[in-house]
mmCIF file of C-alpha atoms in Angstrom:
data_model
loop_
_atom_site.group_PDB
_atom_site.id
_atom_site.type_symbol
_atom_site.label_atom_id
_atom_site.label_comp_id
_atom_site.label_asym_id
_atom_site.label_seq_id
_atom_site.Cartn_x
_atom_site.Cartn_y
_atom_site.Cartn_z
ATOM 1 C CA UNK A 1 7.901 169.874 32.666
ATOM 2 C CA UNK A 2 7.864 172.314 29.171
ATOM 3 C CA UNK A 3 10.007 172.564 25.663
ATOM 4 C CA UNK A 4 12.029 174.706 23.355
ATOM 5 C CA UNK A 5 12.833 177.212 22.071
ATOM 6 C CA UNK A 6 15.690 175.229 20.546
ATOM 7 C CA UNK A 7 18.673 175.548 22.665
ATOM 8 C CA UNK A 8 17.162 178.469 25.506
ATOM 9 C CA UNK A 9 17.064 176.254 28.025
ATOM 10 C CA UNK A 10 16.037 173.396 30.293
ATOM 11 C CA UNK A 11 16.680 172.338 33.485
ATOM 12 C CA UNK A 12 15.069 171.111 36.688
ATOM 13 C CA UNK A 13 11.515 169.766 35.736
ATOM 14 C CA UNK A 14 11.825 171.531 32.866
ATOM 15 C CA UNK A 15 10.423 170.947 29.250
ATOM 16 C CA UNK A 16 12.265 173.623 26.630
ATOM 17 C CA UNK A 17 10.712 176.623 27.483
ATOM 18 C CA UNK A 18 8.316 177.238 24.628
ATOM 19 C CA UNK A 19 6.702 173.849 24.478
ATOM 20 C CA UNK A 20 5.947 170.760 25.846
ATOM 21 C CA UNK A 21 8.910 168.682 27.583
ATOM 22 C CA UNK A 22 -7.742 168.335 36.374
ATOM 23 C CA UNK A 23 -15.170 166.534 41.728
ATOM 24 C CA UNK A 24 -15.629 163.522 41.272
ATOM 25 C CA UNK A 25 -18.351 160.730 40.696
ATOM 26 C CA UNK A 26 -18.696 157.620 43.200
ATOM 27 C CA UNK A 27 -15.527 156.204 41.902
ATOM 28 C CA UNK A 28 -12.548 157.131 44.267
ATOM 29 C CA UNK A 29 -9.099 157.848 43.603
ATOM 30 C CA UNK A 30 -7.141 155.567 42.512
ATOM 31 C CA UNK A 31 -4.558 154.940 44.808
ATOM 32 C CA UNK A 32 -0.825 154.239 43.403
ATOM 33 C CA UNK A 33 0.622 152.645 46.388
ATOM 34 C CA UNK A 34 4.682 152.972 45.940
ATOM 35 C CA UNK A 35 6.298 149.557 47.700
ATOM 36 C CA UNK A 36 10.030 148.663 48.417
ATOM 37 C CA UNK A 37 11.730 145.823 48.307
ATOM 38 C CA UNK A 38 12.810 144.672 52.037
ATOM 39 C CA UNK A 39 16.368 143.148 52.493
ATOM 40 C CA UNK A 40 16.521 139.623 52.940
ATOM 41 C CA UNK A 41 16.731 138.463 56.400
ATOM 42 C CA UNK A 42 20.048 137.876 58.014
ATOM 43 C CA UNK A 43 20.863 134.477 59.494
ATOM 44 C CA UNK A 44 23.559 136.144 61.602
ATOM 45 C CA UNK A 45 22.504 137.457 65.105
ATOM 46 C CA UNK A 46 22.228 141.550 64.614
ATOM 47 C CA UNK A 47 24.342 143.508 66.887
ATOM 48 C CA UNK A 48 21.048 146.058 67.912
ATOM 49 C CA UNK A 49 18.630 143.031 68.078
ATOM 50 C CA UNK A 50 16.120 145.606 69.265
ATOM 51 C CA UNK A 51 16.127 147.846 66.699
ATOM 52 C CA UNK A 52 13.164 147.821 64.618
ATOM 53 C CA UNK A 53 13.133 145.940 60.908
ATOM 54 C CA UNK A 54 11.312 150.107 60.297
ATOM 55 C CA UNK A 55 13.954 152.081 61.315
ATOM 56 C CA UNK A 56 16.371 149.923 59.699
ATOM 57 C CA UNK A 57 15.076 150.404 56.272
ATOM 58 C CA UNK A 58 14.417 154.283 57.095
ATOM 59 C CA UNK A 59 18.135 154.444 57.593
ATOM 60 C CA UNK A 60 19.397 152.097 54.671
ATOM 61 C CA UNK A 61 17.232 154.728 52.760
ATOM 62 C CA UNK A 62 19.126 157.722 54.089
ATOM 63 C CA UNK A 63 22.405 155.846 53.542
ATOM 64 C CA UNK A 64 21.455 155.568 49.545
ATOM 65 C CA UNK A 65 20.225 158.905 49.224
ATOM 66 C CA UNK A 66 23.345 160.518 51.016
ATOM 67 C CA UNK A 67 25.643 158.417 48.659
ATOM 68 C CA UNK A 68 23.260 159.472 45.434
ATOM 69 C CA UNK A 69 24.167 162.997 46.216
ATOM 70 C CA UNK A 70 27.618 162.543 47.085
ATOM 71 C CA UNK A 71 28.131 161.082 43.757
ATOM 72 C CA UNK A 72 25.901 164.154 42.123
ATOM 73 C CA UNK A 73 28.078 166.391 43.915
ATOM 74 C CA UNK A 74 31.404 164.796 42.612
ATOM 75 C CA UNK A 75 29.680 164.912 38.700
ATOM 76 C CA UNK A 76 28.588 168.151 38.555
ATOM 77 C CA UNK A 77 32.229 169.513 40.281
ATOM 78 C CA UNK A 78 34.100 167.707 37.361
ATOM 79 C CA UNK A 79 31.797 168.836 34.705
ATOM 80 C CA UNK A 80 32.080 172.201 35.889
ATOM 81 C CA UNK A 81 35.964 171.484 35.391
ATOM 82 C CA UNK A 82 36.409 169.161 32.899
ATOM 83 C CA UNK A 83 33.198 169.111 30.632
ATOM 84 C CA UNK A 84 30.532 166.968 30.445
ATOM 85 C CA UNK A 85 32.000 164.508 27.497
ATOM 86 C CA UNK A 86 35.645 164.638 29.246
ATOM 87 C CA UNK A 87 33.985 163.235 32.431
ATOM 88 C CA UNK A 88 34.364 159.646 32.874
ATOM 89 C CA UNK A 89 32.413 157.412 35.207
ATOM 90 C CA UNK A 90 35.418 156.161 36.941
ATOM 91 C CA UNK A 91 36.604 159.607 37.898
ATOM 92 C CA UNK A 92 33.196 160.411 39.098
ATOM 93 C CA UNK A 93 33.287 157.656 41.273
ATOM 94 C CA UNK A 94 37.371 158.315 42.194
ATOM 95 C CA UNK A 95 35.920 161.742 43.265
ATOM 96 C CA UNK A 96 33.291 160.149 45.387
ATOM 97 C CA UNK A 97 35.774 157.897 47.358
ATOM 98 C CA UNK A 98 33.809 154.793 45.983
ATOM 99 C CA UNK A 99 34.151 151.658 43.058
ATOM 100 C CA UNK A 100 33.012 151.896 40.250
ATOM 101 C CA UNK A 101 30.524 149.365 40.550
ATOM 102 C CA UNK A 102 29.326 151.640 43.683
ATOM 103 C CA UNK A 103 28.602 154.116 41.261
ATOM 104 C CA UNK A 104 26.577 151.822 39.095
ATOM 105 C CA UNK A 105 24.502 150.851 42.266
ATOM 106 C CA UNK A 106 23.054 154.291 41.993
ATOM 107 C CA UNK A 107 23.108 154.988 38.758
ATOM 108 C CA UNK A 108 22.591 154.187 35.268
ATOM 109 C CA UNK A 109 24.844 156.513 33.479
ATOM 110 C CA UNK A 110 26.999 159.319 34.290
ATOM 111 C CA UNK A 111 23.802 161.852 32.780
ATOM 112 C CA UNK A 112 21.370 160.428 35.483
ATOM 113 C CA UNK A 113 23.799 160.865 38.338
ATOM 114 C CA UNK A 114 23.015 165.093 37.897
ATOM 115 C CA UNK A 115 19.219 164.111 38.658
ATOM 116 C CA UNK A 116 19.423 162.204 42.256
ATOM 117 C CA UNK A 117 16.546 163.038 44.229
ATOM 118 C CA UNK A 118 13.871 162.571 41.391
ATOM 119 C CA UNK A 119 12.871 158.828 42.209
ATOM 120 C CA UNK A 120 12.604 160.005 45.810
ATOM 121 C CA UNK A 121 10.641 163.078 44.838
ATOM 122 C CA UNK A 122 8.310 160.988 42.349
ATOM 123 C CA UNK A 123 7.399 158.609 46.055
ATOM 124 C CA UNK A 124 6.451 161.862 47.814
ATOM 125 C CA UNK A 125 4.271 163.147 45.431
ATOM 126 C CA UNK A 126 2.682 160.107 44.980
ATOM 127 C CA UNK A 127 2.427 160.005 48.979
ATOM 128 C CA UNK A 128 0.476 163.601 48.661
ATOM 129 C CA UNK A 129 -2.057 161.903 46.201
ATOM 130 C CA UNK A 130 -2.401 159.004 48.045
ATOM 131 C CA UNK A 131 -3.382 161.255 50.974
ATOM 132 C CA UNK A 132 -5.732 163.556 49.783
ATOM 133 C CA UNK A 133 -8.585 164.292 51.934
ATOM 134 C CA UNK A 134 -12.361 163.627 50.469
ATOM 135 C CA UNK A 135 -12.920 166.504 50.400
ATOM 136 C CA UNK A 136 -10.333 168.508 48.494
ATOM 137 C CA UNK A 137 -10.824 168.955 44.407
ATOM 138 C CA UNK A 138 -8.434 166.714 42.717
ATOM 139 C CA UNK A 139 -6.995 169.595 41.210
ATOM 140 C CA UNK A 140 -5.683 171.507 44.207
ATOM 141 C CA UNK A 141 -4.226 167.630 44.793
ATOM 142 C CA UNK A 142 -2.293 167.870 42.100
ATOM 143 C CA UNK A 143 -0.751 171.202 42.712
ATOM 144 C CA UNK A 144 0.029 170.348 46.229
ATOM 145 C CA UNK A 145 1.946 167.133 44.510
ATOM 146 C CA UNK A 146 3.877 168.959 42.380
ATOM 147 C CA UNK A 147 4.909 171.443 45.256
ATOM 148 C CA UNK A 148 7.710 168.662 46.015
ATOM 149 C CA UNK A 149 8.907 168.788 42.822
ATOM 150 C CA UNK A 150 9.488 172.706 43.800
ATOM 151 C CA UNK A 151 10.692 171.660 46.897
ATOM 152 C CA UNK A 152 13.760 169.952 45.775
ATOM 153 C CA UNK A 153 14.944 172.285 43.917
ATOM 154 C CA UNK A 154 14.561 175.280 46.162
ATOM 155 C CA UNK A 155 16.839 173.466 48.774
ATOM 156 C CA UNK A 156 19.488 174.209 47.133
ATOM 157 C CA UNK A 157 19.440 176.914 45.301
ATOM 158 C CA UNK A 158 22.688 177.041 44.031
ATOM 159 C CA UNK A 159 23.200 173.198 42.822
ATOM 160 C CA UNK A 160 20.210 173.594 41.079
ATOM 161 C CA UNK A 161 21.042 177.038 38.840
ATOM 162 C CA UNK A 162 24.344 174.968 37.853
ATOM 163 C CA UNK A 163 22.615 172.016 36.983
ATOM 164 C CA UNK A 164 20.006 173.882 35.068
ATOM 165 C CA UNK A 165 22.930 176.072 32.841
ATOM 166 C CA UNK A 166 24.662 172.521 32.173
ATOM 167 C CA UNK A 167 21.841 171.202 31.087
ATOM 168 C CA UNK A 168 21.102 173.930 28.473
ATOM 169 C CA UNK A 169 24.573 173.118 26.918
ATOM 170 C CA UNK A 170 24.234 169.174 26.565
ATOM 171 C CA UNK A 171 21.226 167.590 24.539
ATOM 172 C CA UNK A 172 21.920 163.784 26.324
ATOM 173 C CA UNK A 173 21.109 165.998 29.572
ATOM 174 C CA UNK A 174 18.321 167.553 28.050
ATOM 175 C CA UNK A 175 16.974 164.330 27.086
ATOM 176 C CA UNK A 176 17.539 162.402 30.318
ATOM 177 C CA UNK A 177 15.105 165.494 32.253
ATOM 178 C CA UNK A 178 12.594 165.025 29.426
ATOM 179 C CA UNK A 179 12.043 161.317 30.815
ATOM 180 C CA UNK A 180 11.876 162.590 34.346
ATOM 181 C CA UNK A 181 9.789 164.883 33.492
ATOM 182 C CA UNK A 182 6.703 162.697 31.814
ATOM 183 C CA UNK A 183 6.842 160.225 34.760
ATOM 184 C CA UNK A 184 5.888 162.744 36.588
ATOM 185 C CA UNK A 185 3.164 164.068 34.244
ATOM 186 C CA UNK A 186 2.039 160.468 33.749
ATOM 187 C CA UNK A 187 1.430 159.916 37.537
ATOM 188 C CA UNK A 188 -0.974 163.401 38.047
ATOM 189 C CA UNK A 189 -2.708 162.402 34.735
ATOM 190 C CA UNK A 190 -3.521 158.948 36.172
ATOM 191 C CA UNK A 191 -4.918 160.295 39.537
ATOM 192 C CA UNK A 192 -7.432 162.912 37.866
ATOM 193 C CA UNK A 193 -8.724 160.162 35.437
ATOM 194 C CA UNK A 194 -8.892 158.234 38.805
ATOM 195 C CA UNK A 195 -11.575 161.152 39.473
ATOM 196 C CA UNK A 196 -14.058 160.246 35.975
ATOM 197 C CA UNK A 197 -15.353 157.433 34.825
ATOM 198 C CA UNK A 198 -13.664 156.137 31.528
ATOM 199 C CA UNK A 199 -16.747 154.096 31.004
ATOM 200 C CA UNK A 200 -18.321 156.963 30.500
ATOM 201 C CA UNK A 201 -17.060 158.579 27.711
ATOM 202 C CA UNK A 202 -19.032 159.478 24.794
ATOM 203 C CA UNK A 203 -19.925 162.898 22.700
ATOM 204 C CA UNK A 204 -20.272 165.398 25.218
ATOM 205 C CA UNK A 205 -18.337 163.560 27.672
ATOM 206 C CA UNK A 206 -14.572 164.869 27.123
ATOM 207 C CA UNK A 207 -13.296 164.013 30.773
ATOM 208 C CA UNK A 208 -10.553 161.938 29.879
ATOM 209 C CA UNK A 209 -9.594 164.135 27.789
ATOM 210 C CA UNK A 210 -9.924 167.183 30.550
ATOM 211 C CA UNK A 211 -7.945 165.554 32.810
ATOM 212 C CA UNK A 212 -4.761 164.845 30.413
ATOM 213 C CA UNK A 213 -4.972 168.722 29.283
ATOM 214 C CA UNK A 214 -4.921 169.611 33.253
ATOM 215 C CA UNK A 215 -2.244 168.059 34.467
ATOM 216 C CA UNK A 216 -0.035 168.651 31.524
ATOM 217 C CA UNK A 217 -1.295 172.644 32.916
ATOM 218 C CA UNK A 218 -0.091 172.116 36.299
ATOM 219 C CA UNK A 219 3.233 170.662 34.718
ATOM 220 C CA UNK A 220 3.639 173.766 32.395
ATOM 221 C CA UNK A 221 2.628 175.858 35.102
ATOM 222 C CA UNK A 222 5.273 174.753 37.248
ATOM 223 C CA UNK A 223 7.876 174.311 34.862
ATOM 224 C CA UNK A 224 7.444 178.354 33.933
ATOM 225 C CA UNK A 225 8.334 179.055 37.092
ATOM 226 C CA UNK A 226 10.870 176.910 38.018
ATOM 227 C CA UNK A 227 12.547 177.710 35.021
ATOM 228 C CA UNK A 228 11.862 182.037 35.414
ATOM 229 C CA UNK A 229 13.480 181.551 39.072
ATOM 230 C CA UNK A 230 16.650 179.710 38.071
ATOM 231 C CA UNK A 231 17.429 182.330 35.476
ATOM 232 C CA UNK A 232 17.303 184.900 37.911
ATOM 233 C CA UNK A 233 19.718 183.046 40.051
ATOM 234 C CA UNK A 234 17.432 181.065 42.319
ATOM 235 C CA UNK A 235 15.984 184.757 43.869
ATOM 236 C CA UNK A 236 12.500 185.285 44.849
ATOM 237 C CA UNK A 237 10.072 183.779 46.528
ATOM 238 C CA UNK A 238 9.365 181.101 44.546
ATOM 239 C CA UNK A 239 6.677 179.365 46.411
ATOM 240 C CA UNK A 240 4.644 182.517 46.074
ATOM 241 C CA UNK A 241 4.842 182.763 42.320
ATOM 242 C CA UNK A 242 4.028 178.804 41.971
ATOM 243 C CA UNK A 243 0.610 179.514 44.010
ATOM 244 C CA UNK A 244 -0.034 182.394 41.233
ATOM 245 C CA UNK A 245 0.497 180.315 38.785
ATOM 246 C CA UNK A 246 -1.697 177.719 40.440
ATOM 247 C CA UNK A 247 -4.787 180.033 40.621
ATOM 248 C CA UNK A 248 -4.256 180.585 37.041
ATOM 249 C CA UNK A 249 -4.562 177.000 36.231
ATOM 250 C CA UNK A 250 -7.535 176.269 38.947
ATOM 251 C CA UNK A 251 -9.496 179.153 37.506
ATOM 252 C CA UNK A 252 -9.270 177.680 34.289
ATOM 253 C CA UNK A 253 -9.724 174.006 34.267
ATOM 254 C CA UNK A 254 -10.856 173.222 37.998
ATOM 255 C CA UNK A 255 -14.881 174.195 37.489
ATOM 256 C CA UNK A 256 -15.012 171.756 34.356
ATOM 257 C CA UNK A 257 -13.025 168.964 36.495
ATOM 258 C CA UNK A 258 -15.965 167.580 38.337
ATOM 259 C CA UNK A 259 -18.472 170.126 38.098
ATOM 260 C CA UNK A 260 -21.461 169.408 39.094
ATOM 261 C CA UNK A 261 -20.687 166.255 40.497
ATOM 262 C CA UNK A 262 -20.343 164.880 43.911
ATOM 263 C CA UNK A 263 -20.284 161.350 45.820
ATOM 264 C CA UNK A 264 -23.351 159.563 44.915
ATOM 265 C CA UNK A 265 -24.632 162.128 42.470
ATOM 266 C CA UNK A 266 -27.092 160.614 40.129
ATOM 267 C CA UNK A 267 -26.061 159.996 36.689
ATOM 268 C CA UNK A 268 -27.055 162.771 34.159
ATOM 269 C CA UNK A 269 -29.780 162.697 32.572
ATOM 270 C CA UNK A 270 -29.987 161.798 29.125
ATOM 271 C CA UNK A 271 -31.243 164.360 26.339
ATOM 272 C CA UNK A 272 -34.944 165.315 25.799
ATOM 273 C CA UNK A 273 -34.340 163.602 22.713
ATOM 274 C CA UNK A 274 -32.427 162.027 19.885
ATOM 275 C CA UNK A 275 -32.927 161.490 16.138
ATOM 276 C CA UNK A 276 -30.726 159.447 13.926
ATOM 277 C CA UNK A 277 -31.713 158.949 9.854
ATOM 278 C CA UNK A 278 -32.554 155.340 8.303
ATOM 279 C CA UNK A 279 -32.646 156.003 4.697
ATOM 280 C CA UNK A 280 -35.650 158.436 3.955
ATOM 281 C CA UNK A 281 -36.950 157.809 7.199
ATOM 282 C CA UNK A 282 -36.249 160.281 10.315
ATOM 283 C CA UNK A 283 -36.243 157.938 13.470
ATOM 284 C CA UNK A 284 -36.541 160.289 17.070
ATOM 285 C CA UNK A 285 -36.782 158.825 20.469
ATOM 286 C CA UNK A 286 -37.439 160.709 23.314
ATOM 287 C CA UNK A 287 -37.652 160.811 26.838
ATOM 288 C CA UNK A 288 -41.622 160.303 28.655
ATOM 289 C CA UNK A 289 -40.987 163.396 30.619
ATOM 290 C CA UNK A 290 -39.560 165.465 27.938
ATOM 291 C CA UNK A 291 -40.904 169.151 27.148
ATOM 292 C CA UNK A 292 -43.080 168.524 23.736
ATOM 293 C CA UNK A 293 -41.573 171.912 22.467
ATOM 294 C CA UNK A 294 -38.151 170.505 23.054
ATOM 295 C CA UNK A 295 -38.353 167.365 21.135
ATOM 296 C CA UNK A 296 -40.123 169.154 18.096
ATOM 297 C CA UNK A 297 -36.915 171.689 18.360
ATOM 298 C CA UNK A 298 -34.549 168.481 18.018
ATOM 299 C CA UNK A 299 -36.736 167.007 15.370
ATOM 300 C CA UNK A 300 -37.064 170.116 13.273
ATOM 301 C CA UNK A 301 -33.462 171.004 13.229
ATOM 302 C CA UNK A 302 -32.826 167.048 12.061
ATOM 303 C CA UNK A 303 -35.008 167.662 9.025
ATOM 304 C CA UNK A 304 -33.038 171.373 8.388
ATOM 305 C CA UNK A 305 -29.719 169.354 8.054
ATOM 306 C CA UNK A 306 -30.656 167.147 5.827
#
């Protein structure tokens, strides 16, 4: 998800490519549960009675996602031919072997039918949060979650270095992959705050904070790769260079995300002491069990600053 040198390039989850487009307390994840609507029941007797109400919506599924990229196919053929702005919807669809309103089913706009597969990506990330083990720091979560993001590009190598130069050439493109890009940041961001206590938060206490800047690394991180491999014609080993990356991130946020803390943990404690200033008057309070040479530090550099 990163941002621009003016014109260099997007593409993919890709901000422009200089710029923009994280354990835990008690509290638990938060879980973002993804649900779909079912299809209303038919009155008519089905011809595979048998066939469970599961399979059928796997299937329906399948059938909209195959038609999604047939129609992706068919609009990035003709605006490899045509041009982007000489591309109508209706030959898009002609291509396709559909309606027009078929096409409209699917998509929004001619610009969104180039980016098919992120709604379905977005549910499988979110299915990698939601089933996180305990045990694992949140930010290694995150990474793994992004991984499908990587995923969907690297299946096809070539539709995705086409749709990555023809989105360097038109700014409504650009713009459309800038939205798809902070849903994606939004969602990790909300699962690592999921990890801190909000409530929490006062000087000292930047977690919220922490958690935005982390995710928005994992984004960048990815995005720098993704965006290195499609200019060097989808070759390499991709997946290795992401995990690089990865480490790089992990070694730099992932001891502040949590550290320290565990399930149950006991809240920290509060400092030796505190002075605040009421006119002339210096006022400190201080823990029973603070060190006596501690609280006469605090004290004495309160009198030095005023």
């Amino acid at each position: 998800m990163p941002g621009a040198d003016a014109g260099a390039g997007w593409g993919g989850l890709l901000g422009p490519p200089g710029g923009p487009p994280p354990q835990a307390r008690s509290p638990a994840p938060m879980q973002y549960v993804h649900t779909m609507s079912q299809p209303a029941r038919s009155t008519r007797v089905s011809a595979a009675p048998d066939v469970p109400e599961s399979a059928a919506g796997t299937r329906a599924a399948a059938q909209r996602l195959k038609m999604r990229r047939e129609l992706a196919a068919a609009a990035m053929e003709l605006f490899a031919t045509k041009g982007y702005e000489a591309t109508t919807v209706d030959e898009i669809a002609g291509a396709a072997g559909v309606a027009r309103r078929t096409f409209f089913r699917h998509f929004r706009s001619k610009e969104e039918a180039i980016f098919p597969d992120h709604d379905d990506t977005l549910v499988r990330a979110e299915a990698v949060l939601n089933a996180a083990p305990a045990h694992e720091h949140p930010l290694d979560t995150v990474c793994r979650g992004i991984k499908e993001v990587m995923k969907m590009y690297a299946a096809k190598p070539a539709v995705s270095v086409a749709r990555y130069k023809l989105t360097r050439e038109v700014p409504t493109l650009r713009q459309a992959e800038i939205a798809s890009v902070a849903r994606y940041e939004r969602l990790f961001t909300r699962y690592l705050l999921g990890h801190f206590d909000e409530r929490d938060q006062h000087p000292g206490n930047d977690d919220p904070l922490l958690a935005e800047v982390a995710a928005s690394a994992v984004v960048t991180a990815h995005n720098h790769v993704l965006r290195r491999w499609l200019r060097a014609d989808g070759q390499g080993d991709v997946e290795a260079q992401l995990d690089q990356a990865f480490a790089i991130v992990r070694d730099t946020f992932g001891t502040g995300i949590g550290a320290g803390r565990t399930a149950g943990a006991e809240p920290a404690q509060p400092p030796a002491a505190s002075v605040e200033t009421q006119g002339e008057v210096l006022v400190a309070v201080a823990r029973t069990d603070a060190p006596l040479d501690e609280v006469m530090r605090t004290i004495q550099q309160a009198l030095k600053e005023r």
